[in-house]
Amino acid sequence: MATDDLNKPLGLPRERKAHRTPLVALVAPPLLIAIGLIAFFAFGDGPDDPGNVVAAIDDTSPDQTGSVGPALTPVYEAQSEPLVEVKPTGGLREVRGNDVIISDPSKPRPIRLAAAPFEDLIEADENGLLPRIGDDGTRPLDAYARPAGATEGMKRIAIVVGGIGIEGEAGQSAIASLPGEVTLGIVPYGEDLPATVAEARALGHEILLQLPMEPYNYPDIDPGPNTLTVAGGTAKNLDRLRWLLAQTTTYVGVMNYMGARFTGDDRALAPILGDIADRGLLFLDDGSSARSRVGAFASDSAPVIRADLVLDGDTAPAAIDARIKQLVAIARERGYAVATATAFPSTIARISAFARVAEENGIALVPVSSLVRADGS
């Protein structure tokens, strides 16, 4: 718009005849407008002003990847009232008494899980905070689990993606882009595990802690510090287990990280699984070793589940898709299936693609805890 256009009366052509306007007439209107704007912003939206009514659409439903979309889209209640924007501060803040929140019932709110442990579900030792069963019998497995949602008439699939905390950008991508129903495996060696766990749980992911266990060819193949070993003996392995468990909190259970040799040895395995069960945690066998003996220790008091397959032994997208098809076939035959994977970019992409079409194909993605809690095992 040309500068002269600002001086036209609305809808009328500008007169061609030259006309001198007194300086005060030119300066006074803008000055009055500026004073009015300053007064409005200084006094018009104070906390005691009862005249401002807000309508804010609650649009916090998950998008197709499970991440949280725009929190609040403000709309005008009336043209005569100024707009007051309600901004989220990590969640919906407590609105003022004259604010109005409009929720869309067709869009369920995203599930956010707390990252602070319950006081009665932890005990302190020299290593830090360890999980325990509460005095009322509440298990960490139950207290920190993600709700499974409605699955009636659907086949259930649980997918656990591990390597979170040491996989850098891929791990962050898994947290942010995978649906909240996908359980994440946290490695106990991350630089900032509390922040990683908090971010994951804020986006609805329940957590398993990955325990380093002795593989064949150890120590040439070394899972990391405080690995549980067959030769270590019960006392040393339990000391190492306590160190590992104290590295973070709010997980529903643990899973093996490597460990083909350790999980195949009953004598080494029994005290570890016993301690884990006594703490109210589940144990997931990641399905990587055919010699694993973990399933032999399952009982009502020791929640144990074994993955049916590993999705990304071959990280090519076509190979991952083929494994997902096998997983679906297992779920359709048995009613449920479990898979594990690692936070590789191709793995994250293919799981995300599957998640977008799972429901329309009769598949419900569920957290792994729901499969061991459903029958009390």
XYZ file of C-alpha atoms in Angstrom:
377
model
C 0.000 0.000 0.000
C 1.361 3.442 -0.937
C 1.933 5.971 1.836
C -0.683 8.304 0.389
C -3.296 5.551 0.646
C -3.175 5.809 4.418
C -4.612 9.346 4.147
C -7.623 8.406 1.995
C -11.084 8.351 3.587
C -12.237 4.725 3.401
C -13.897 4.000 0.074
C -13.421 7.489 -1.367
C -10.870 8.815 -3.872
C -8.323 11.235 -2.558
C -8.929 14.868 -3.535
C -6.417 16.192 -6.006
C -6.591 19.764 -4.688
C -3.641 20.611 -2.481
C -4.652 21.206 1.097
C -2.440 22.187 4.009
C -3.305 20.443 7.272
C -2.211 21.995 10.585
C 0.639 20.055 12.205
C -1.333 19.410 15.389
C -4.090 17.720 13.381
C -1.553 15.303 11.892
C 0.181 14.474 15.161
C -2.767 14.275 17.564
C -4.656 11.188 16.177
C -1.618 8.836 16.092
C -0.574 10.089 19.517
C -4.008 9.345 20.975
C -4.003 5.888 19.396
C -0.578 5.090 20.857
C -1.679 6.230 24.316
C -4.774 4.065 24.020
C -2.760 0.959 23.070
C -0.344 1.467 25.955
C -3.224 1.796 28.374
C -4.897 -1.352 26.988
C -1.841 -3.572 27.310
C -0.944 -2.136 30.712
C -4.376 -2.406 32.312
C -6.763 -4.319 30.042
C -5.762 -7.886 30.974
C -5.043 -7.748 34.670
C -5.850 -10.719 36.857
C -8.795 -8.875 38.450
C -10.405 -7.808 35.168
C -13.722 -9.707 34.988
C -14.536 -8.601 31.479
C -12.195 -10.908 29.544
C -13.802 -14.234 28.673
C -11.729 -16.876 26.934
C -12.785 -19.833 24.860
C -9.892 -22.158 24.119
C -10.204 -25.329 22.090
C -8.401 -28.203 23.785
C -6.673 -29.907 20.868
C -4.101 -32.000 22.722
C -4.875 -35.240 20.928
C -1.948 -37.299 19.601
C -1.070 -37.005 15.935
C -0.365 -40.051 13.776
C 3.073 -40.574 15.266
C 1.886 -40.388 18.836
C 3.555 -37.052 19.539
C 1.528 -34.262 21.100
C -0.003 -31.773 18.695
C -0.873 -28.078 19.302
C -2.004 -27.666 22.871
C -4.542 -24.843 22.761
C -6.003 -22.968 19.804
C -7.558 -19.740 21.114
C -10.808 -18.403 19.625
C -12.796 -15.257 20.257
C -15.834 -15.412 22.518
C -17.122 -12.075 21.263
C -15.795 -9.431 18.875
C -16.027 -6.746 21.530
C -13.777 -8.622 23.980
C -9.969 -8.801 23.666
C -8.418 -12.231 23.107
C -6.630 -13.842 26.014
C -4.427 -16.767 25.009
C -4.179 -19.745 27.349
C -0.707 -21.234 26.983
C 0.280 -24.697 28.231
C 3.144 -25.083 30.696
C 3.940 -28.752 30.235
C 0.255 -29.580 30.613
C -3.010 -27.725 30.826
C -2.562 -25.013 33.439
C -5.267 -24.181 35.936
C -7.348 -21.576 34.125
C -8.920 -18.544 35.742
C -12.517 -18.727 36.864
C -13.783 -16.800 33.847
C -11.873 -18.886 31.274
C -13.760 -21.496 29.263
C -12.095 -24.683 27.976
C -13.819 -26.499 25.135
C -12.749 -30.130 24.679
C -13.320 -32.234 21.590
C -14.540 -35.615 22.889
C -13.726 -37.272 19.556
C -10.016 -36.659 20.185
C -8.703 -38.413 23.300
C -6.111 -36.535 25.268
C -2.551 -37.855 25.073
C -1.393 -39.963 27.990
C 1.409 -38.354 29.944
C 3.183 -40.503 32.540
C 4.866 -39.000 35.591
C 8.639 -39.372 35.845
C 8.855 -38.966 39.624
C 8.734 -42.214 41.615
C 6.151 -42.840 44.320
C 7.756 -42.426 47.725
C 6.415 -45.715 49.068
C 7.706 -47.635 46.027
C 11.399 -46.822 46.490
C 14.097 -47.665 48.986
C 17.478 -46.017 49.327
C 20.804 -47.775 49.478
C 24.412 -46.803 48.741
C 23.729 -47.007 44.998
C 20.689 -44.732 44.982
C 16.945 -45.373 44.803
C 15.785 -48.940 44.218
C 12.251 -50.079 43.333
C 10.231 -52.041 45.868
C 6.691 -53.267 46.420
C 4.679 -50.800 48.507
C 3.379 -51.582 51.972
C -0.114 -51.931 50.506
C 1.108 -54.456 47.918
C 1.312 -52.044 44.982
C 4.014 -53.089 42.517
C 6.063 -50.667 40.410
C 4.821 -52.779 37.495
C 1.281 -51.606 38.197
C 2.008 -48.087 39.425
C 4.152 -46.977 36.467
C 2.355 -48.862 33.670
C 0.697 -47.096 30.782
C -3.059 -47.800 30.488
C -3.675 -50.134 27.565
C -6.935 -48.586 26.370
C -9.854 -50.395 24.764
C -8.766 -53.495 22.816
C -11.981 -55.520 22.690
C -12.254 -57.497 19.473
C -8.713 -56.588 18.417
C -5.449 -58.512 18.316
C -2.821 -57.040 20.629
C 0.804 -56.347 19.732
C 3.474 -55.014 22.089
C 6.681 -53.608 20.615
C 9.682 -52.733 22.777
C 12.355 -50.508 21.239
C 15.655 -50.588 23.154
C 18.931 -48.718 23.023
C 17.360 -45.485 24.271
C 19.853 -43.296 26.080
C 22.954 -44.238 24.093
C 21.736 -44.094 20.500
C 21.977 -40.291 20.245
C 19.649 -38.710 17.706
C 18.038 -42.046 16.880
C 17.051 -42.505 20.519
C 15.580 -39.015 20.662
C 13.710 -39.703 17.440
C 12.262 -42.893 18.914
C 10.981 -41.032 21.967
C 9.434 -38.225 19.943
C 8.029 -40.023 16.915
C 6.968 -43.489 18.037
C 3.425 -43.824 19.405
C 3.130 -43.739 23.172
C 1.950 -47.350 23.149
C 5.452 -48.460 22.159
C 7.471 -49.418 25.242
C 11.039 -48.104 25.364
C 14.111 -49.899 26.705
C 16.530 -47.584 28.526
C 20.224 -48.505 28.707
C 21.659 -47.670 32.177
C 24.718 -45.865 30.815
C 23.151 -42.718 29.366
C 24.630 -39.326 30.258
C 21.333 -37.822 31.461
C 19.004 -40.709 32.199
C 16.555 -38.730 34.375
C 15.892 -36.266 31.541
C 15.612 -39.075 28.988
C 13.146 -41.002 31.136
C 11.144 -37.858 31.905
C 10.850 -36.995 28.223
C 9.840 -40.528 27.280
C 7.195 -40.799 29.987
C 5.860 -37.312 29.268
C 5.059 -38.582 25.778
C 3.309 -41.658 27.178
C 5.980 -44.357 26.844
C 6.348 -46.848 29.643
C 9.922 -47.860 30.392
C 11.954 -51.046 30.758
C 15.509 -50.946 32.091
C 17.936 -52.969 29.983
C 20.250 -55.130 32.111
C 23.657 -56.017 30.592
C 24.111 -59.789 30.743
C 26.975 -61.988 29.672
C 26.956 -63.020 26.004
C 29.054 -65.755 24.498
C 32.631 -64.598 23.770
C 32.592 -62.277 26.783
C 34.612 -60.092 27.435
C 35.566 -59.740 23.768
C 31.916 -58.825 23.365
C 31.205 -56.611 26.373
C 27.724 -55.192 27.124
C 29.176 -52.632 29.540
C 30.062 -51.944 33.190
C 28.511 -54.166 35.867
C 27.527 -56.880 33.425
C 25.906 -59.865 35.128
C 28.099 -62.913 34.506
C 27.840 -66.652 35.092
C 31.182 -66.731 36.912
C 30.360 -63.690 39.017
C 28.389 -65.635 41.600
C 25.152 -64.708 43.350
C 26.468 -62.088 45.790
C 28.449 -60.168 43.185
C 25.660 -60.315 40.611
C 23.091 -59.039 43.127
C 25.424 -56.146 44.003
C 25.730 -55.332 40.319
C 21.983 -55.658 39.856
C 21.347 -53.102 42.601
C 23.758 -50.669 40.947
C 21.976 -51.088 37.617
C 18.487 -50.719 39.081
C 19.495 -47.494 40.847
C 20.453 -45.679 37.648
C 16.915 -44.426 37.048
C 13.346 -44.870 38.288
C 9.698 -45.285 37.177
C 10.304 -48.348 34.992
C 7.789 -51.194 34.965
C 10.406 -53.887 34.608
C 13.671 -54.967 33.070
C 14.886 -56.820 30.000
C 18.137 -58.465 29.046
C 20.734 -56.553 27.050
C 22.645 -59.281 25.175
C 23.051 -62.165 27.654
C 22.811 -65.334 25.561
C 25.118 -67.180 27.953
C 23.710 -65.761 31.179
C 20.044 -66.334 30.318
C 20.872 -69.960 29.484
C 22.254 -70.741 32.952
C 19.640 -71.614 35.586
C 21.910 -71.192 38.592
C 23.083 -67.730 37.570
C 19.634 -66.634 36.441
C 17.476 -67.791 39.379
C 18.598 -65.288 42.084
C 18.443 -62.375 39.649
C 14.901 -63.168 38.526
C 13.929 -63.778 42.131
C 15.139 -60.338 43.227
C 13.421 -58.687 40.264
C 10.117 -60.383 41.113
C 10.482 -59.455 44.791
C 10.712 -55.812 43.716
C 7.433 -55.974 41.802
C 8.959 -55.754 38.325
C 8.353 -57.725 35.145
C 11.129 -59.401 33.162
C 11.084 -59.386 29.370
C 13.246 -61.912 27.534
C 14.115 -60.060 24.336
C 13.832 -63.213 22.200
C 17.359 -63.038 20.850
C 18.574 -66.380 22.247
C 16.983 -69.756 21.578
C 18.806 -71.144 24.650
C 17.201 -68.753 27.116
C 15.810 -70.315 30.309
C 13.941 -67.219 31.480
C 10.518 -68.700 30.739
C 11.131 -71.576 33.145
C 10.988 -69.137 36.065
C 7.632 -67.571 35.217
C 5.005 -67.775 37.951
C 2.195 -65.769 39.479
C 4.749 -63.949 41.609
C 7.370 -63.592 38.847
C 5.926 -61.785 35.825
C 7.949 -63.021 32.855
C 7.239 -62.681 29.149
C 9.301 -63.603 26.100
C 9.373 -61.717 22.827
C 8.247 -63.726 19.828
C 10.807 -62.198 17.520
C 13.345 -59.433 16.970
C 12.206 -57.008 14.272
C 15.520 -55.638 13.051
C 18.175 -58.344 12.993
C 18.354 -57.083 9.409
C 17.821 -53.310 9.376
C 16.760 -53.086 5.713
C 13.241 -51.584 5.576
C 11.888 -54.506 3.520
C 13.289 -57.005 6.037
C 11.708 -55.132 8.957
C 8.359 -55.042 7.133
C 8.564 -58.795 6.594
C 9.156 -59.353 10.316
C 6.220 -57.104 11.175
C 4.029 -59.271 8.939
C 5.196 -62.327 10.889
C 4.348 -60.535 14.116
C 0.840 -59.757 12.893
C 0.354 -63.394 11.871
C 1.322 -64.533 15.379
C -1.079 -62.047 16.949
C -3.950 -63.139 14.707
C -3.381 -66.774 15.600
C -2.770 -66.410 19.361
C -4.487 -63.119 20.154
C -1.307 -61.229 21.042
C 2.358 -60.996 20.081
C 5.515 -59.310 21.368
C 8.529 -58.003 19.468
C 11.738 -56.223 20.369
C 13.870 -53.888 18.294
C 16.628 -51.287 18.565
C 16.352 -47.552 17.940
C 17.794 -47.541 14.416
C 16.404 -44.928 12.005
C 14.969 -47.554 9.647
C 13.381 -49.415 12.556
C 11.710 -46.278 13.890
C 10.406 -45.393 10.428
C 8.906 -48.831 9.731
C 7.306 -49.191 13.184
C 5.804 -45.723 12.819
C 4.395 -46.632 9.402
C 2.901 -49.836 10.800
C 1.375 -47.993 13.751
C -0.514 -45.628 11.451
C -2.466 -48.487 9.847
C -2.568 -51.015 12.691
C -5.987 -50.117 14.079
C -7.757 -50.239 10.737
C -6.352 -53.752 10.331
C -7.725 -54.921 13.663
C -4.447 -54.566 15.555
C -4.117 -52.700 18.854
C -0.663 -51.546 19.882
C -0.366 -52.020 23.639
C 2.324 -51.466 26.279
C 4.127 -54.662 27.175
C 3.020 -54.449 30.810
C -0.593 -55.011 29.783
C 0.256 -58.484 28.495
C 1.737 -59.695 31.762
C -0.807 -57.954 33.996
C -3.905 -59.185 32.192
C -3.700 -62.727 33.587
C -1.850 -61.893 36.795
C 1.380 -63.468 35.650
